[in-house]
XYZ file of C-alpha atoms in Angstrom:
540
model
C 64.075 131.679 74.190
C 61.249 129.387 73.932
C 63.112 127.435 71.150
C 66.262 127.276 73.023
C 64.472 125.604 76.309
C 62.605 122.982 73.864
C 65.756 121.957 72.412
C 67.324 121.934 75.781
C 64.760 119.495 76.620
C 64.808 117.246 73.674
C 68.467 116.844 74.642
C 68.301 116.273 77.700
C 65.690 113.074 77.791
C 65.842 110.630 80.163
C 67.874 107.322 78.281
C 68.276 103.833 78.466
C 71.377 102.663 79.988
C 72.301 101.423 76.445
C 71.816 104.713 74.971
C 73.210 106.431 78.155
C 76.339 104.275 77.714
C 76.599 104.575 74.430
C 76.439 108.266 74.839
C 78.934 108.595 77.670
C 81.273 106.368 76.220
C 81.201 109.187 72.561
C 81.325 112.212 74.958
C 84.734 110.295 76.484
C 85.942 109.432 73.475
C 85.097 113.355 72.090
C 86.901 114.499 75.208
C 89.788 111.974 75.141
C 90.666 113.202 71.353
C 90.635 116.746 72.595
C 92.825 115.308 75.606
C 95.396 113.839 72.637
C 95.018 117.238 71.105
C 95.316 119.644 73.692
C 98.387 117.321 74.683
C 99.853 117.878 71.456
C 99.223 121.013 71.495
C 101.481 121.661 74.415
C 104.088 119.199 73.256
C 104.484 121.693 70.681
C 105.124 124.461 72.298
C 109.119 125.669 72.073
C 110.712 128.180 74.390
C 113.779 128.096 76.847
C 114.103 125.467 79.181
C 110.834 124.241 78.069
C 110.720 120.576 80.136
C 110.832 122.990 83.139
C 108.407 124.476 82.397
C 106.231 121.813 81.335
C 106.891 119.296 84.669
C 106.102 122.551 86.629
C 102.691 122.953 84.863
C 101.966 119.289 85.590
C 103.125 119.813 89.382
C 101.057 122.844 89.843
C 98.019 121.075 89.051
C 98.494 118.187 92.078
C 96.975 119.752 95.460
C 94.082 121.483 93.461
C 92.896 118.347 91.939
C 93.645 116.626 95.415
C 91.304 118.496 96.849
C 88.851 118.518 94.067
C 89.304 114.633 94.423
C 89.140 114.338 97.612
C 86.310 116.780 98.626
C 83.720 116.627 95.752
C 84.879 114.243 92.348
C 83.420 110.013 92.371
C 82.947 110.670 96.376
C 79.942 112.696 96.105
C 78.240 111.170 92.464
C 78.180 108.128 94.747
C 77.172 108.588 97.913
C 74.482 111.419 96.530
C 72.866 109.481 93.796
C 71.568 106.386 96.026
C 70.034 108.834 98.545
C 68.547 111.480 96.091
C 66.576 108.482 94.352
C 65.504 106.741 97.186
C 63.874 110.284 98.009
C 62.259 110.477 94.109
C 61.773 106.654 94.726
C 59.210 107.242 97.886
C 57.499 110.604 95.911
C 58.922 112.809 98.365
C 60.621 115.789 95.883
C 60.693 118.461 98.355
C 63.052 116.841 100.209
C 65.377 115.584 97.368
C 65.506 119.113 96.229
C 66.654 120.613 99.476
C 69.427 117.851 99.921
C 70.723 118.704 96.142
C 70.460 122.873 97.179
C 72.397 121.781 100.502
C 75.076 119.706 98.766
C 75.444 123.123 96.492
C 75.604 125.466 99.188
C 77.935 122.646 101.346
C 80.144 122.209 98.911
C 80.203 125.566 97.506
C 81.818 126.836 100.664
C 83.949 123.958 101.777
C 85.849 124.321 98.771
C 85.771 128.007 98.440
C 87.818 127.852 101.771
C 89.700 125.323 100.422
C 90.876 127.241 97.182
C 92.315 130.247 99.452
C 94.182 127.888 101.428
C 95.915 126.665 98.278
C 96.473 130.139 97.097
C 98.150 131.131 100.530
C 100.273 127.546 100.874
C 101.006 127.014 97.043
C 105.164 127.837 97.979
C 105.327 125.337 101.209
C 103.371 122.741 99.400
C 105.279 122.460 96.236
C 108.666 123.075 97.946
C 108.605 120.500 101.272
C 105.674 117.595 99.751
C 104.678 117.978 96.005
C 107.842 118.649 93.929
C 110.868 119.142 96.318
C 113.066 117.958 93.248
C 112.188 121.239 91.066
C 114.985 123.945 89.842
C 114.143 127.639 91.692
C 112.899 128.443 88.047
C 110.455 125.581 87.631
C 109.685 125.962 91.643
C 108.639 129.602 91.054
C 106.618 128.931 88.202
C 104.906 125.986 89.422
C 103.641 128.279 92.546
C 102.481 131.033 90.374
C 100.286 128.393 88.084
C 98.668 126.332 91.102
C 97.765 129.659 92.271
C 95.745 130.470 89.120
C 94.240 126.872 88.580
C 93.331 126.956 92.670
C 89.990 128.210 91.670
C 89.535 125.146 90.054
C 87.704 123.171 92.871
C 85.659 125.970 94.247
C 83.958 126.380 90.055
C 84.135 121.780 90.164
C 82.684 121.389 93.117
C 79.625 123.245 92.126
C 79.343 122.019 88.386
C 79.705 118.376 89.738
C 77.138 118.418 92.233
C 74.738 119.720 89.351
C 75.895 117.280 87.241
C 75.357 114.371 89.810
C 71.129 115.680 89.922
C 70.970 114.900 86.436
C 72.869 111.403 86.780
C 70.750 110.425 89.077
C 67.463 110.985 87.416
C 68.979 109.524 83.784
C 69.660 112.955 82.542
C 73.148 112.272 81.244
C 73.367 114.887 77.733
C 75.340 117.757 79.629
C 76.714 115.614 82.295
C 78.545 113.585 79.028
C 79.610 117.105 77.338
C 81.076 118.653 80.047
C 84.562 116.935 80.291
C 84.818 117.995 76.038
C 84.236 121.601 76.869
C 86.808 121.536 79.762
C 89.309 120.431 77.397
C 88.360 122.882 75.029
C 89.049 125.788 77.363
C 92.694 124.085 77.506
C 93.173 123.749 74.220
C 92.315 127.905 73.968
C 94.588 128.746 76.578
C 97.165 126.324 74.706
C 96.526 127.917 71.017
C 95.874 131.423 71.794
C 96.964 132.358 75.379
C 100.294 131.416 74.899
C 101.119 134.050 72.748
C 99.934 136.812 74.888
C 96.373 138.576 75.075
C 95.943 141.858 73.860
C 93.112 144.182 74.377
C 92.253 147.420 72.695
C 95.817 147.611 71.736
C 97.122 147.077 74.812
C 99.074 143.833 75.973
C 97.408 142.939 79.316
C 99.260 139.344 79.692
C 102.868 138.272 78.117
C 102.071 134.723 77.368
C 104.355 131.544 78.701
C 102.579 128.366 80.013
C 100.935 130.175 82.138
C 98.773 130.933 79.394
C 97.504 127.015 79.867
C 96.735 127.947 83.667
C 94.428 130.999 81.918
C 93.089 128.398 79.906
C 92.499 125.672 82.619
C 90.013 128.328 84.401
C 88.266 129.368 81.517
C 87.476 125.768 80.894
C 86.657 125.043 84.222
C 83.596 128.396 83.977
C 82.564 126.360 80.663
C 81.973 123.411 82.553
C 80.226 125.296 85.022
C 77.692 127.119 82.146
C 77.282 123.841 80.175
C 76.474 121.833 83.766
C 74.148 124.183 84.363
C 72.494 124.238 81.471
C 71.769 120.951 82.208
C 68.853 121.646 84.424
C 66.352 123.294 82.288
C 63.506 121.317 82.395
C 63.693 119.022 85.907
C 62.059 121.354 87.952
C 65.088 121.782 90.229
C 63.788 124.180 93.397
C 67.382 125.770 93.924
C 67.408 127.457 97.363
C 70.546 129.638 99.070
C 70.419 127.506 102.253
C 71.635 124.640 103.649
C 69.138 122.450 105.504
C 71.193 120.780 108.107
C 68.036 119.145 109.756
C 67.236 117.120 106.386
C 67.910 113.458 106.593
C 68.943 112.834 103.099
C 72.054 115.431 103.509
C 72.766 114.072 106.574
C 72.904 110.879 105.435
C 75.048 111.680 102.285
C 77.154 113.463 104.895
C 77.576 110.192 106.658
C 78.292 108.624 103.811
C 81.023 111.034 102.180
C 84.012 110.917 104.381
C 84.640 107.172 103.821
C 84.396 107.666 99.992
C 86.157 110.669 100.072
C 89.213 109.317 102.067
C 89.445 106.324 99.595
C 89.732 108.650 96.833
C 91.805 111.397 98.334
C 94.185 108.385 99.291
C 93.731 107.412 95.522
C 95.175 110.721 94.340
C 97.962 110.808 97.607
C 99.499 107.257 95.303
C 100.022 110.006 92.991
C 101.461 112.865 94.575
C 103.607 110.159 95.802
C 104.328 109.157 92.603
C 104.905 112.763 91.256
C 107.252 113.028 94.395
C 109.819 110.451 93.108
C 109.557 111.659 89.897
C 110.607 114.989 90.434
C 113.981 112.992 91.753
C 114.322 111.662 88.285
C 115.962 113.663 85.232
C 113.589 116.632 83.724
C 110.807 115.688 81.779
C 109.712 112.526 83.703
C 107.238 114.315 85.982
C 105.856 115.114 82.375
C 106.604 111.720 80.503
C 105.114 109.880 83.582
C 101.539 111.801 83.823
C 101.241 111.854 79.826
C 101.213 107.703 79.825
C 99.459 107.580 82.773
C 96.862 109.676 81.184
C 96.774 107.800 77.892
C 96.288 104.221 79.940
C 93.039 106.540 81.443
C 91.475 107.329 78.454
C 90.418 103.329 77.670
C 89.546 102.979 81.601
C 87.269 106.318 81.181
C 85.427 105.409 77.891
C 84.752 101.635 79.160
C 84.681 101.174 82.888
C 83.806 104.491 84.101
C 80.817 105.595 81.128
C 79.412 102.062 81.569
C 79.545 102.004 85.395
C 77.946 105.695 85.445
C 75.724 104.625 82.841
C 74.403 101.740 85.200
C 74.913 102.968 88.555
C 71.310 104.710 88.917
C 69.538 101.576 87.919
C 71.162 99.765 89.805
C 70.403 101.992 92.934
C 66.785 101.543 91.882
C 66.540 98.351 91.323
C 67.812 97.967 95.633
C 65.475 100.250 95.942
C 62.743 98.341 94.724
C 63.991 95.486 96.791
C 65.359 93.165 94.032
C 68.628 92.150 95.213
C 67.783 89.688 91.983
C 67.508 92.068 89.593
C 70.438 94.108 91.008
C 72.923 90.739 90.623
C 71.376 89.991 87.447
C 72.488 93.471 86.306
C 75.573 93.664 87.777
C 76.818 90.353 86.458
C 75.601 91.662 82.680
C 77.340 94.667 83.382
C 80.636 93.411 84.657
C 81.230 90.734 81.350
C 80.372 93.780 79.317
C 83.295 95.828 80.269
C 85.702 92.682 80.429
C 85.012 91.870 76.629
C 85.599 95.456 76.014
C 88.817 96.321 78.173
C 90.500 92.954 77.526
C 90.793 93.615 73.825
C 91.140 96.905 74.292
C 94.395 96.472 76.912
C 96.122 94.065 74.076
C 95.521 96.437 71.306
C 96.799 99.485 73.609
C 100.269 97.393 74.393
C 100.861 96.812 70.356
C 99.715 100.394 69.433
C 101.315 102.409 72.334
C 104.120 104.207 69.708
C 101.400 105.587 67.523
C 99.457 106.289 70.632
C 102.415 108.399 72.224
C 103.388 109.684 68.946
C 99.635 111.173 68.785
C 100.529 113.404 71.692
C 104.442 113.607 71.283
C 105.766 114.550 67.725
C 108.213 111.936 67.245
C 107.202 109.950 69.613
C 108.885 109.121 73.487
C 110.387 106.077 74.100
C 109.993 106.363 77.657
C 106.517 107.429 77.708
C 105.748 104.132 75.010
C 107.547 101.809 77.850
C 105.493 103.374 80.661
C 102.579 102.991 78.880
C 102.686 99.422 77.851
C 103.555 98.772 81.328
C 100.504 100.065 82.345
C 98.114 98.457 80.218
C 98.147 95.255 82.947
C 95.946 98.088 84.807
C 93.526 99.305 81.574
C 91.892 95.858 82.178
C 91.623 95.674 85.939
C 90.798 99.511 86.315
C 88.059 99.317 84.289
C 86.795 96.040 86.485
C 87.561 97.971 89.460
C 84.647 101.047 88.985
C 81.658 98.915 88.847
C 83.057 96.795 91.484
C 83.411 99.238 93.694
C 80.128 101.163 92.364
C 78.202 97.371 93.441
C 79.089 98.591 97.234
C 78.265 101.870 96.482
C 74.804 100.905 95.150
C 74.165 99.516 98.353
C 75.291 102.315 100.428
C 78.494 100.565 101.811
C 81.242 103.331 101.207
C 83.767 101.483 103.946
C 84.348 98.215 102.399
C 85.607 99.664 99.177
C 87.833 102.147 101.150
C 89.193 99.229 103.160
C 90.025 97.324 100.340
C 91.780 100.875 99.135
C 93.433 101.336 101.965
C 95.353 97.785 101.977
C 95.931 98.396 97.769
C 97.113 102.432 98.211
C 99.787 101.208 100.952
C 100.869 98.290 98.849
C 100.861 100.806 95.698
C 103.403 103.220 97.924
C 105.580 100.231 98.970
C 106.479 98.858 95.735
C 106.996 102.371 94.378
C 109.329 103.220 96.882
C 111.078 99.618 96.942
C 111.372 99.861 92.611
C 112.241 103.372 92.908
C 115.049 103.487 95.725
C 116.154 99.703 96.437
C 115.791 98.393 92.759
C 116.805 101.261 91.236
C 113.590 100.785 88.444
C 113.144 104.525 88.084
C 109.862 105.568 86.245
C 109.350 101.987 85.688
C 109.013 101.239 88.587
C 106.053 103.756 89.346
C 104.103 102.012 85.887
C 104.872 98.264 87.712
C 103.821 99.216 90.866
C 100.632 100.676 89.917
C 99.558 97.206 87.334
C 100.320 94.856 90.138
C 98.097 96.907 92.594
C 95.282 97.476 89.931
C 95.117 93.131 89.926
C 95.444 92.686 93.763
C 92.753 95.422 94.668
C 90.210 93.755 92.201
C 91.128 90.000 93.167
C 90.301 91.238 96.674
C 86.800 93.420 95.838
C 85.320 90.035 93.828
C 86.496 87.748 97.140
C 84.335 90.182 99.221
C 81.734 90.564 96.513
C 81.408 86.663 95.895
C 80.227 86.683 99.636
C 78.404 89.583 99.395
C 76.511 88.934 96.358
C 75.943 84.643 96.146
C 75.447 83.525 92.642
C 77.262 86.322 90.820
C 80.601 84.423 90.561
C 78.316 81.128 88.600
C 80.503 79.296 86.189
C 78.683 80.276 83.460
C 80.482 83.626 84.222
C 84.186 82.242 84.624
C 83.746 80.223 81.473
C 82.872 83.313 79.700
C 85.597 85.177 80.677
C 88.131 82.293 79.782
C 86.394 82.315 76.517
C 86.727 86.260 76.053
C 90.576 85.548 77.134
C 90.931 82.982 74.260
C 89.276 85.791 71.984
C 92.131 88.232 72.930
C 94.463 85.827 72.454
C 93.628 84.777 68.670
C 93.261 88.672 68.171
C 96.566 90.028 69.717
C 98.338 87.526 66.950
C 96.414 89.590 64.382
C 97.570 93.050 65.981
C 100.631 91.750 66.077
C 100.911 90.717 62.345
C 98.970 93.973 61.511
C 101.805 96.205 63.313
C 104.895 94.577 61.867
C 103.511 94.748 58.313
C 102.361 98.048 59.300
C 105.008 99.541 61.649
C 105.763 103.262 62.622
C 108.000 104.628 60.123
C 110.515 107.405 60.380
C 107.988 109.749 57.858
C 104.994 109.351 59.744
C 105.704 111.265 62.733
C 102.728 113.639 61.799
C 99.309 112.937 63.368
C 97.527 112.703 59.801
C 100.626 110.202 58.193
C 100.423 107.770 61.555
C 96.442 107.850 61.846
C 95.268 105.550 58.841
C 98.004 102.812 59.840
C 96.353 103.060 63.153
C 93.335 103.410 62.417
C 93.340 100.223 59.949
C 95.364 97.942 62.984
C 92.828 99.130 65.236
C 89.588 97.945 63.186
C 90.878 95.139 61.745
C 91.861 93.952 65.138
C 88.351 94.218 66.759
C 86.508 92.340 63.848
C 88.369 89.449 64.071
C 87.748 89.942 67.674
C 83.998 90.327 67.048
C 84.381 87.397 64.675
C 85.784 84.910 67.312
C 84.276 85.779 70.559
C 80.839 85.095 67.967
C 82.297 81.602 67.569
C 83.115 80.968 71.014
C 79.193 81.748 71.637
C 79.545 85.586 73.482
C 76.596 86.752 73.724
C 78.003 90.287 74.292
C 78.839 90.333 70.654
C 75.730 89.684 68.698
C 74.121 93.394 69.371
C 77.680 93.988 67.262
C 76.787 91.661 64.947
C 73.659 93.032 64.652
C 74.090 96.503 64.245
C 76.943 95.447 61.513
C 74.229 93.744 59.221
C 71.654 96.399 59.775
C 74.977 98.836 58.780
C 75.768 96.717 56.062
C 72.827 95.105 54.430
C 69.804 96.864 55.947
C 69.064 98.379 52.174
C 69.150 94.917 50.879
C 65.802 92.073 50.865
């Protein structure tokens, strides 16, 4: 026991935000191959009217992660985190500890209530708001899935606020794995649920999809355990109350319905979205999530690791009272993840067939155009989560829903107009959401360029011209590198399409690497750096 706990601890260390970066950004990646996996993996599976099935598996998940989004998710990590450490900040631990039992307790019940709702309204919802387009077969399976998964916010909302105490003191080793085990308790339900369970000889469960609602729970109790793990060693004084008299949880309080409205009307452009597509021809609920999902994976692994990654420090650092520090920081921050996503966006639009064919034996045509549609937003998306986290830093959660608010009813407007009037279909969900994705950053760095004087220098717009140039001499080479290279009628298989992809993808970012070091980056000579140490550290 004593082994385990000292191995817990040497895990869980508090890291740079480098190495926390660094770290989050593997654990995305980890989770976003199991994602491509676990994807596949249900791709795969073959029974009657199969696209049914699968858009009502899709479907059922929509109110629980609402509410998951909506209640707990980004809305609580940020609002909790800059009130938790100004607590630690001032010495006063007692009362940081009760706020994080509160939040537990708080949450623990809110969404308890809120997962028998869902299990009581799952018909109504799906039928009248959610999916109204669905056959009675997909319609009744869809209600008996969202019933299963509606545990899933109630088991979140309590592994999330446990993950957000460990965020927030630089703990970030099980906060990073806990995603990758989630997806692993998919992939089981995917792989072995599926074909029935059997116990002591006796079938207790017939298999179907629903077998991937089993699995969605068990993942979601893995996330819980691994979370939880998390805490050995911080000296966390859990307590079953809830303090309502404590000022920290009253101020998080305060502070959580503005960020939770701007997410929950986040997740309500979807459930729009899912809406129309249900009006569409079977499989486009299905086709439309999948790219949207893919274009994620990029925005997860750069803008949202390296904005979690530097969202405590820069809570500390307005703690300390250096606004100074805190630009300084944020500026560094923000060209990081623009030299990252912009190269990242173009290599995304020239790879999206292998990329679909990864999850899709065969490949989708539709998904391919949906997704290179939406790579406009990989770059701005990224942007957007340490813009937004810069007002969160400074507890301001009502500008940033504002701004939301004004991009979320655009985002519904032009879906609707594409969809109905221009007659766009699924296209015109992918367009709607890139042009949105620009406006609602164009209008958070107006507000921050007030906010924040000297962020916007033009040492900072001349690197970003620069870093576009860099793109630009690199998405010649990805394009050279995929017509030599192309996707071939025999490579349809993950292991005959990887190496070509592979190969595109690393030749691409050296010569990116190569010219962004010409054009005097600064962001790429730790690359450099760790290349020669790579290559020639053996060598005097």
């Amino acid at each position: 026991m004593g082994r385990v706990r000292s191995a817990v601890l040497r895990m869980n260390k508090r890291l740079t935000i480098q190495l926390a970066a660094a770290m989050l950004a593997g654990s995305t990646l980890l989770s976003s191959a199991l994602g491509l996996y676990r994807d596949r993996l249900l791709n795969g599976l073959y029974y009657e009217d199969y696209k049914v099935g699968i858009d009502a598996y899709t479907a059922a998940f929509s109110v629980p992660d609402f509410m998951f989004f909506i209640l707990v998710s980004g809305a609580l990590s940020v609002t909790f985190v800059p009130v938790f450490n100004q607590r630690l900040s001032t010495g006063n631990k007692k009362s940081a500890w009760r706020l994080s039992s509160s939040l537990i307790n708080f949450m623990a019940m809110t969404t308890l209530v809120t997962s028998v709702l869902i299990i009581i309204f799952a018909d109504p919802l799906l039928r009248y708001i959610i999916a109204p387009g669905l056959g009675e077969s997909g319609m009744a399976l869809a209600v008996s899935m969202m019933r299963v998964i509606a545990v899933n916010p109630f088991l979140f909302a309590i592994a999330t606020v446990i993950a957000s105490i460990q965020q927030a003191v630089g703990r970030f080793a099980f906060f990073a794995l806990a995603p990758a085990i989630y997806n692993i308790g998919i992939i089981i339900g995917a792989a072995f649920f599926t074909s029935g369970i059997t116990l002591f000889g006796v079938q207790i469960f017939e298999g179907g999809i629903m077998g991937v609602a089993l699995g969605v729970v068990l993942g979601s109790i893995m996330q819980l355990i691994v979370s939880s793990v998390g805490l050995i060693g911080l000296g966390f004084d859990y307590e079953f109350k809830i303090f309502w008299k404590n000022k920290g949880f009253r101020k998080v309080l305060s502070l959580l319905p503005a960020r939770s409205f701007d997410q929950g009307m986040d997740y309500a452009v979807g459930l729009v979205e899912m809406n129309l597509a249900s009006r569409m021809t079977e499989g486009t609920i299905r086709a439309y999530q999948q790219a949207s999902a893919l274009h994620l994976m990029p925005i997860n692994l750069i803008g949202v690791a390296i904005s979690t990654a530097a969202f405590p420090n820069m809570t500390e650092r307005l703690g300390q009272n250096r606004p100074d520090l805190f630009r300084d920081e944020l500026q560094t921050v923000l060209r990081i993840i623009i030299w990252i996503a912009m190269p990242v966006a173009i290599i995304t639009f020239f790879t999206r067939g292998y990329l679909v064919n990864f999850i899709n034996n065969g490949g989708d045509m539709l998904m391919a155009s949906l997704l290179g549609i939406l790579v406009i937003a990989i770059l701005f998306r990224s942007i957007y989560h340490i813009a937004a986290r810069s007002f969160y830093a400074q507890q301001d959660t009502k500008t940033p829903l504002y701004i939301s608010l004004v991009a979320i009813s655009l985002n519904i407007f032009l879906a609707m107009w594409f969809t109905f009037t221009l007659k766009l279909g699924a296209y015109g969900l992918a367009s709607a959401q890139s042009i949105v994705a620009v406006v609602e950053v164009a209008i958070l760095f107006a507000v921050m360029s007030q906010r924040i004087p000297g962020l916007f220098s033009r040492d900072f717009w001349s690197a970003i011209v620069r870093m576009a140039s860099a793109t630009g001499l690199m998405s010649i080479v990805t394009y050279i590198l995929v017509a030599v290279m192309p996707l071939g009628a025999n490579d349809n298989s993950f292991f005959a399409s990887f190496p070509k992809f592979a190969l595109i993808v690393l030749v691409s970012a050296i010569a990116y690497v190569f010219v962004s070091q010409v054009m005097m980056l600064k962001e790429a000579n730790p690359v450099i750096r760790r290349l020669k140490r790579l290559l020639f550290g053996n060598i005097r």
